[in-house]
Short mmCIF file of C-alpha atoms and ligand atoms in Angstrom, two decimals:
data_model
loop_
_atom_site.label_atom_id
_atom_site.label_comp_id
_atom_site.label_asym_id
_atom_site.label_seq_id
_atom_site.Cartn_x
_atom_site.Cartn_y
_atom_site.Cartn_z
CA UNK A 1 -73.72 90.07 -165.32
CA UNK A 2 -70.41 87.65 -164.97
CA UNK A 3 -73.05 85.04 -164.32
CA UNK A 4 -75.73 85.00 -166.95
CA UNK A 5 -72.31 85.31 -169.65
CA UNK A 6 -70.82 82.18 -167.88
CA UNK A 7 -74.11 80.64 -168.54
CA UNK A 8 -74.57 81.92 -171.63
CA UNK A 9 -71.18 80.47 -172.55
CA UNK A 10 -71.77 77.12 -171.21
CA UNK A 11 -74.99 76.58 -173.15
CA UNK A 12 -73.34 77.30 -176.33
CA UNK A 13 -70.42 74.56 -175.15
CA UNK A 14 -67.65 77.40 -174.65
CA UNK A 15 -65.41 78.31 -172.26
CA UNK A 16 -66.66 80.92 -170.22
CA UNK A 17 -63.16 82.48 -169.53
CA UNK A 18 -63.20 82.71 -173.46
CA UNK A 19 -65.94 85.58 -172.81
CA UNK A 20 -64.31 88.71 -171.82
CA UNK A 21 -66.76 91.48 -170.37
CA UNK A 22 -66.24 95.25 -171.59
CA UNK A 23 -68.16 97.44 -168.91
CA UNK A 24 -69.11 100.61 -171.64
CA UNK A 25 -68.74 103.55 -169.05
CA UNK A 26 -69.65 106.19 -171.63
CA UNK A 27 -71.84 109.53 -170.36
CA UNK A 28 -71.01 108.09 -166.35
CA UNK A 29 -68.30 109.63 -164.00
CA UNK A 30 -65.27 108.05 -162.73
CA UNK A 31 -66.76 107.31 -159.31
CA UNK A 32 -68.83 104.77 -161.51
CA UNK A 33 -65.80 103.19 -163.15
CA UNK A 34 -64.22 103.39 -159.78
CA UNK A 35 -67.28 101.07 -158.16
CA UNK A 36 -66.98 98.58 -161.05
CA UNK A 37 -63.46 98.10 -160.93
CA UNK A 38 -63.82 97.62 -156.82
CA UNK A 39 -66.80 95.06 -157.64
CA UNK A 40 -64.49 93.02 -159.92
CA UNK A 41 -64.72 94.79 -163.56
CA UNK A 42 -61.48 95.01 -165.04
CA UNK A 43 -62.16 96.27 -168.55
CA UNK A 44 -64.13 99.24 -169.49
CA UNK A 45 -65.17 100.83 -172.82
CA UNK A 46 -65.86 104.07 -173.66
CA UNK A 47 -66.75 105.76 -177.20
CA UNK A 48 -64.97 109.31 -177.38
CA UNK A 49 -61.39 110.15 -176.70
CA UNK A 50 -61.92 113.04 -174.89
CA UNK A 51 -64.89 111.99 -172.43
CA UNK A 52 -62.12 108.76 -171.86
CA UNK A 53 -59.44 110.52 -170.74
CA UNK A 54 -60.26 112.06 -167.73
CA UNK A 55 -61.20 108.88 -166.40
CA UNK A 56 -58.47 106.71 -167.80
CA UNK A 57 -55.79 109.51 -165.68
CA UNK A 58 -58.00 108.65 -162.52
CA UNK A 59 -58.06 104.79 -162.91
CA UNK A 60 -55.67 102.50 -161.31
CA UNK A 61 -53.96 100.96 -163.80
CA UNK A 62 -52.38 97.99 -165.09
CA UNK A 63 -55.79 96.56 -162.91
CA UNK A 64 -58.11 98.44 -165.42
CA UNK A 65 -57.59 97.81 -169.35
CA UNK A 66 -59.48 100.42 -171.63
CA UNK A 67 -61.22 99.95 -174.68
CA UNK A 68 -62.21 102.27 -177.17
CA UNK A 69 -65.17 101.15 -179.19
CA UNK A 70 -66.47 104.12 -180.68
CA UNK A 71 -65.52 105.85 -183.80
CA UNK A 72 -62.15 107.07 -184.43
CA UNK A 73 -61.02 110.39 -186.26
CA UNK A 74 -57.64 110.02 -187.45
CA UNK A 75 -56.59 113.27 -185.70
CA UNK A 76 -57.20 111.80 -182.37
CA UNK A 77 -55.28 108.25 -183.48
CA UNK A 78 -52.34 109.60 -181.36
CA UNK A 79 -54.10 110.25 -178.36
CA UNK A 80 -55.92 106.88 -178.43
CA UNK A 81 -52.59 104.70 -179.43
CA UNK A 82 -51.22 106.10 -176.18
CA UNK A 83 -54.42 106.08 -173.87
CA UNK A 84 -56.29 102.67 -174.72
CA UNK A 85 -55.46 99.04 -174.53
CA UNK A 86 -57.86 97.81 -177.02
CA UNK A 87 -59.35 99.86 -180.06
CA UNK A 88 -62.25 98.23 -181.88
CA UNK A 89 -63.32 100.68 -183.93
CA UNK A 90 -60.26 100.58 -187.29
CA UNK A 91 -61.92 100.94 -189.99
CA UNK A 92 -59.37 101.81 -192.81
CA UNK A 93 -56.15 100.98 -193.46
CA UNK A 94 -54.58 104.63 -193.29
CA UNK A 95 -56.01 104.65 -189.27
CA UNK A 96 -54.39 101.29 -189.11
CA UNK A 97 -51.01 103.07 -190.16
CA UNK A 98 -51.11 106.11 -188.00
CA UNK A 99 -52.12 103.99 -185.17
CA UNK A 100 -49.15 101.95 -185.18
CA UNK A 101 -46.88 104.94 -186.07
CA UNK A 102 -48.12 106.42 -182.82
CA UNK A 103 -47.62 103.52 -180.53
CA UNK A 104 -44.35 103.34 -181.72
CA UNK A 105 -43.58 106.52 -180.87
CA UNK A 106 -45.86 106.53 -177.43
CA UNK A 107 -44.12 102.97 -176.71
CA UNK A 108 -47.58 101.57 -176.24
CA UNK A 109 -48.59 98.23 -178.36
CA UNK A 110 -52.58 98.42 -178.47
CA UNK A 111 -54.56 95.86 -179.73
CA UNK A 112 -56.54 96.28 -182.37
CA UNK A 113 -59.93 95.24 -183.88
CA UNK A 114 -61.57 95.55 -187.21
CA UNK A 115 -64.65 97.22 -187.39
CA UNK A 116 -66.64 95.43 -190.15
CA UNK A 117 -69.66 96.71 -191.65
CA UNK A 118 -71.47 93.93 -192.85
CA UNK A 119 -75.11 95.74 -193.46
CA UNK A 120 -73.07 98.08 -196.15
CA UNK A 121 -74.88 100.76 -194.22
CA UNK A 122 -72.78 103.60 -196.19
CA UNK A 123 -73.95 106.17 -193.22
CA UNK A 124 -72.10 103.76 -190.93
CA UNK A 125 -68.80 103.15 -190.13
CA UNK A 126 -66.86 100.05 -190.11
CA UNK A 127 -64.89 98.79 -193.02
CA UNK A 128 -67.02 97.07 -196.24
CA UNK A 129 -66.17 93.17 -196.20
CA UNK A 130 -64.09 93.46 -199.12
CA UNK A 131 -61.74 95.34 -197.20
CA UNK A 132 -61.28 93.10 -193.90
CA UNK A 133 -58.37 91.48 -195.60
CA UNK A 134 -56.16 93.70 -197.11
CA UNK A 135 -56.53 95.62 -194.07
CA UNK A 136 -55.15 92.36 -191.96
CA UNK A 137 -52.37 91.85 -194.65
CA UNK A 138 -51.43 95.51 -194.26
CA UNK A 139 -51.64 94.80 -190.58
CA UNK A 140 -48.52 92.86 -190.72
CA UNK A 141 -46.15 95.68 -191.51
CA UNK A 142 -47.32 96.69 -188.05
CA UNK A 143 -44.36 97.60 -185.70
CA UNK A 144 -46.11 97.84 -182.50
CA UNK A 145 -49.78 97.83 -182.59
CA UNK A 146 -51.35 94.42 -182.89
CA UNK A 147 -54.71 93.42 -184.17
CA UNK A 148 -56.37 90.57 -182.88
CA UNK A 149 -59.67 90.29 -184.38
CA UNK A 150 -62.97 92.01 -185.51
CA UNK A 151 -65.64 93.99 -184.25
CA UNK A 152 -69.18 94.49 -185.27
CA UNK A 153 -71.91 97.17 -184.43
CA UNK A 154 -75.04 95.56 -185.94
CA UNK A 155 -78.40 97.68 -187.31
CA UNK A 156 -80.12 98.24 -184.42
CA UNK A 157 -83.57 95.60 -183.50
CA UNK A 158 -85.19 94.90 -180.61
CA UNK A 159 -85.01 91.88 -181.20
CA UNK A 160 -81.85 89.76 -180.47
CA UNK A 161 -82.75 87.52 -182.96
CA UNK A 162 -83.21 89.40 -185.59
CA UNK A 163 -79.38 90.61 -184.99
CA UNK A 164 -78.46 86.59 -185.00
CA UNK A 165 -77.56 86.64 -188.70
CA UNK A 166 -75.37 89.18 -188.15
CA UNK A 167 -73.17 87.73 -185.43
CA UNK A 168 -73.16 84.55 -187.80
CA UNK A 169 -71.99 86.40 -190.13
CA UNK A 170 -69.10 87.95 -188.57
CA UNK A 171 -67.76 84.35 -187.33
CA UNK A 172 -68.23 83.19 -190.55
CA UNK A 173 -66.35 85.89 -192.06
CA UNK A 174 -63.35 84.90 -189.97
CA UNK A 175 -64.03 81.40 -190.39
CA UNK A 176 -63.39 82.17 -194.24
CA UNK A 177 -60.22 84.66 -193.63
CA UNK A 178 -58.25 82.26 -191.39
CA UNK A 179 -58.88 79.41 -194.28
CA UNK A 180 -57.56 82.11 -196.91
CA UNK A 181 -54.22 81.99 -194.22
CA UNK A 182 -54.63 84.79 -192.60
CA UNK A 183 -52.93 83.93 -189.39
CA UNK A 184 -54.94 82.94 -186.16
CA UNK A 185 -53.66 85.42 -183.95
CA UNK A 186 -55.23 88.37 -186.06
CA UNK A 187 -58.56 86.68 -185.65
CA UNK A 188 -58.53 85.47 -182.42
CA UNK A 189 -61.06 88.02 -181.02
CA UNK A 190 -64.79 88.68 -182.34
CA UNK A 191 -66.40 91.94 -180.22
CA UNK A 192 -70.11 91.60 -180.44
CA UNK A 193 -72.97 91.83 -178.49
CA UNK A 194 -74.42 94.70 -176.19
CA UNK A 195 -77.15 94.57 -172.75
CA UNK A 196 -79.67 93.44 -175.12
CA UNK A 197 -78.41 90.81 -177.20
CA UNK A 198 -74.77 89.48 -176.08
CA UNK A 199 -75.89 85.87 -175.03
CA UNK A 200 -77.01 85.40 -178.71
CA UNK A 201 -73.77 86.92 -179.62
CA UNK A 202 -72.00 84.70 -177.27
CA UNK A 203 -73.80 81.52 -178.78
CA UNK A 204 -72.46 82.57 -182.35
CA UNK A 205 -68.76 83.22 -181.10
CA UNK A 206 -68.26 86.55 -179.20
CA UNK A 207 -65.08 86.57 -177.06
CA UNK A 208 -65.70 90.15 -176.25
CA UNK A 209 -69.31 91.63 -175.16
CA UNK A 210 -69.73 95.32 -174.94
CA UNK A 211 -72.32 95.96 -171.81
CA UNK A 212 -73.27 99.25 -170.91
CA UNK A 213 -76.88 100.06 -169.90
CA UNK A 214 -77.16 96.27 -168.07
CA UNK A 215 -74.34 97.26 -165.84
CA UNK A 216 -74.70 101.19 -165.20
CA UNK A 217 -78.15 101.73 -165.79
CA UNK A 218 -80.39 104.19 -168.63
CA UNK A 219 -77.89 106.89 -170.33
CA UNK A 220 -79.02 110.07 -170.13
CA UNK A 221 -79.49 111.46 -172.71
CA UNK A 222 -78.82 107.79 -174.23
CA UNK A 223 -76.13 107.13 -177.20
C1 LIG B 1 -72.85 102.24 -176.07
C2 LIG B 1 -72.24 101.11 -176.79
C3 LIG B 1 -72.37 99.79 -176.33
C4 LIG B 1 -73.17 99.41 -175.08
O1 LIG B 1 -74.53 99.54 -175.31
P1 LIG B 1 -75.61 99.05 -174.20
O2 LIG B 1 -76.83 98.83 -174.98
O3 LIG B 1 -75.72 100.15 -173.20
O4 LIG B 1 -75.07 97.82 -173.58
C5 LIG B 1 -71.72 98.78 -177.04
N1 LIG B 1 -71.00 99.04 -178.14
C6 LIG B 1 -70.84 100.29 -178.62
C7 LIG B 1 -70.03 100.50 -179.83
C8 LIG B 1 -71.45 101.36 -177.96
O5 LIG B 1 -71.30 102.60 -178.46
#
């Protein structure tokens, strides 16, 4: 997997160490998370609280970092700011708030990630465009939570290509927020691309690829 992102990082003229791998553990045990982290992994990703953490108790930390990149009720924002790393999934700038409040008070400092929704697929989550940048500016009142760029779940295709535009669109998107000022190190991360499709994403930007069923294997039942 490392390999064929290094590659896929080097054909697109980037850094490979500018790639960070998220192994999605979601639906498998610890002993699986356990095997990755002994085979090198050091991040993992998971999309429910709850299912994350059992496994995030078992895990020998600081050497594993945990990422939640599912969606996130607001009544489980304290259990996440104190549990995971990274958070992709804020969407709104009243989960932004409790967030923070409750790293404060856990003494955690998670980073953070805005969830876009760039189809304006209402059934969705992720926050509509027009909201990506008051969010950030609210994001500076931020006492200990930090966010650090933005995160995209695309429609689903097959085809990678197809799902191109939207990876563009997402860099592009930063591209036009950090010439509106917003500063660089809210931006600095772009979390796109699954088993299927992350060299694409990689050639349009990703520093962060979410890989799942490549890694582990089928999900049964899948999600
Ligand atoms: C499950 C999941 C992934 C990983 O999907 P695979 O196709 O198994 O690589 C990535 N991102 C999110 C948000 C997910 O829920």
């Amino acid at each position: 997997m490392r390999e064929r992102i290094d590659r896929a990082a080097r054909a697109a003229g980037r850094d490979p160490d500018g790639v960070r791998l998220v192994a999605v553990s979601k639906t498998f045990p610890p002993a699986a998370v356990q095997a990755g982290a002994d085979a090198g992994l050091a991040d993992f990703g998971e999309n429910r609280v709850q299912e994350a953490l059992g496994k995030i108790e078992r895990a020998a930390r600081p050497r594993v970092r945990w990422h939640l990149i599912g969606h996130l009720q607001s009544n489980k924002a304290r259990a996440a700011a104190a549990a995971f790393d990274w958070i992709h999934s804020v969407d709104s700038t009243k989960l932004l708030r409790r967030l923070d409040e409750a790293a404060a008070d856990a003494a955690t400092a998670p980073n953070l990630l805005v969830q876009v929704d760039l189809a304006g697929e209402a059934t969705k989550h992720g926050a509509p465009v027009a909201e990506v940048r008051p969010l950030l500016e609210a994001a500076l009142a931020c006492r200990a939570a930090r966010v650090r760029g933005l995160m995209l779940m695309p429609p689903w295709n097959e085809d990678p290509e197809a799902t191109r535009p939207y990876f563009r669109r997402l860099r592009e998107l930063r591209d036009g927020l950090l010439d509106e000022g917003i500063a660089p190190a809210a931006l600095g991360d772009l979390s796109m691309g699954m088993s299927h499709d992350f060299e694409v994403a990689i050639a349009e930007g990703a520093t962060m690829v979410r890989v799942g069923t490549a890694i582990f294997g089928r999900r049964t039942p899948p999600r």
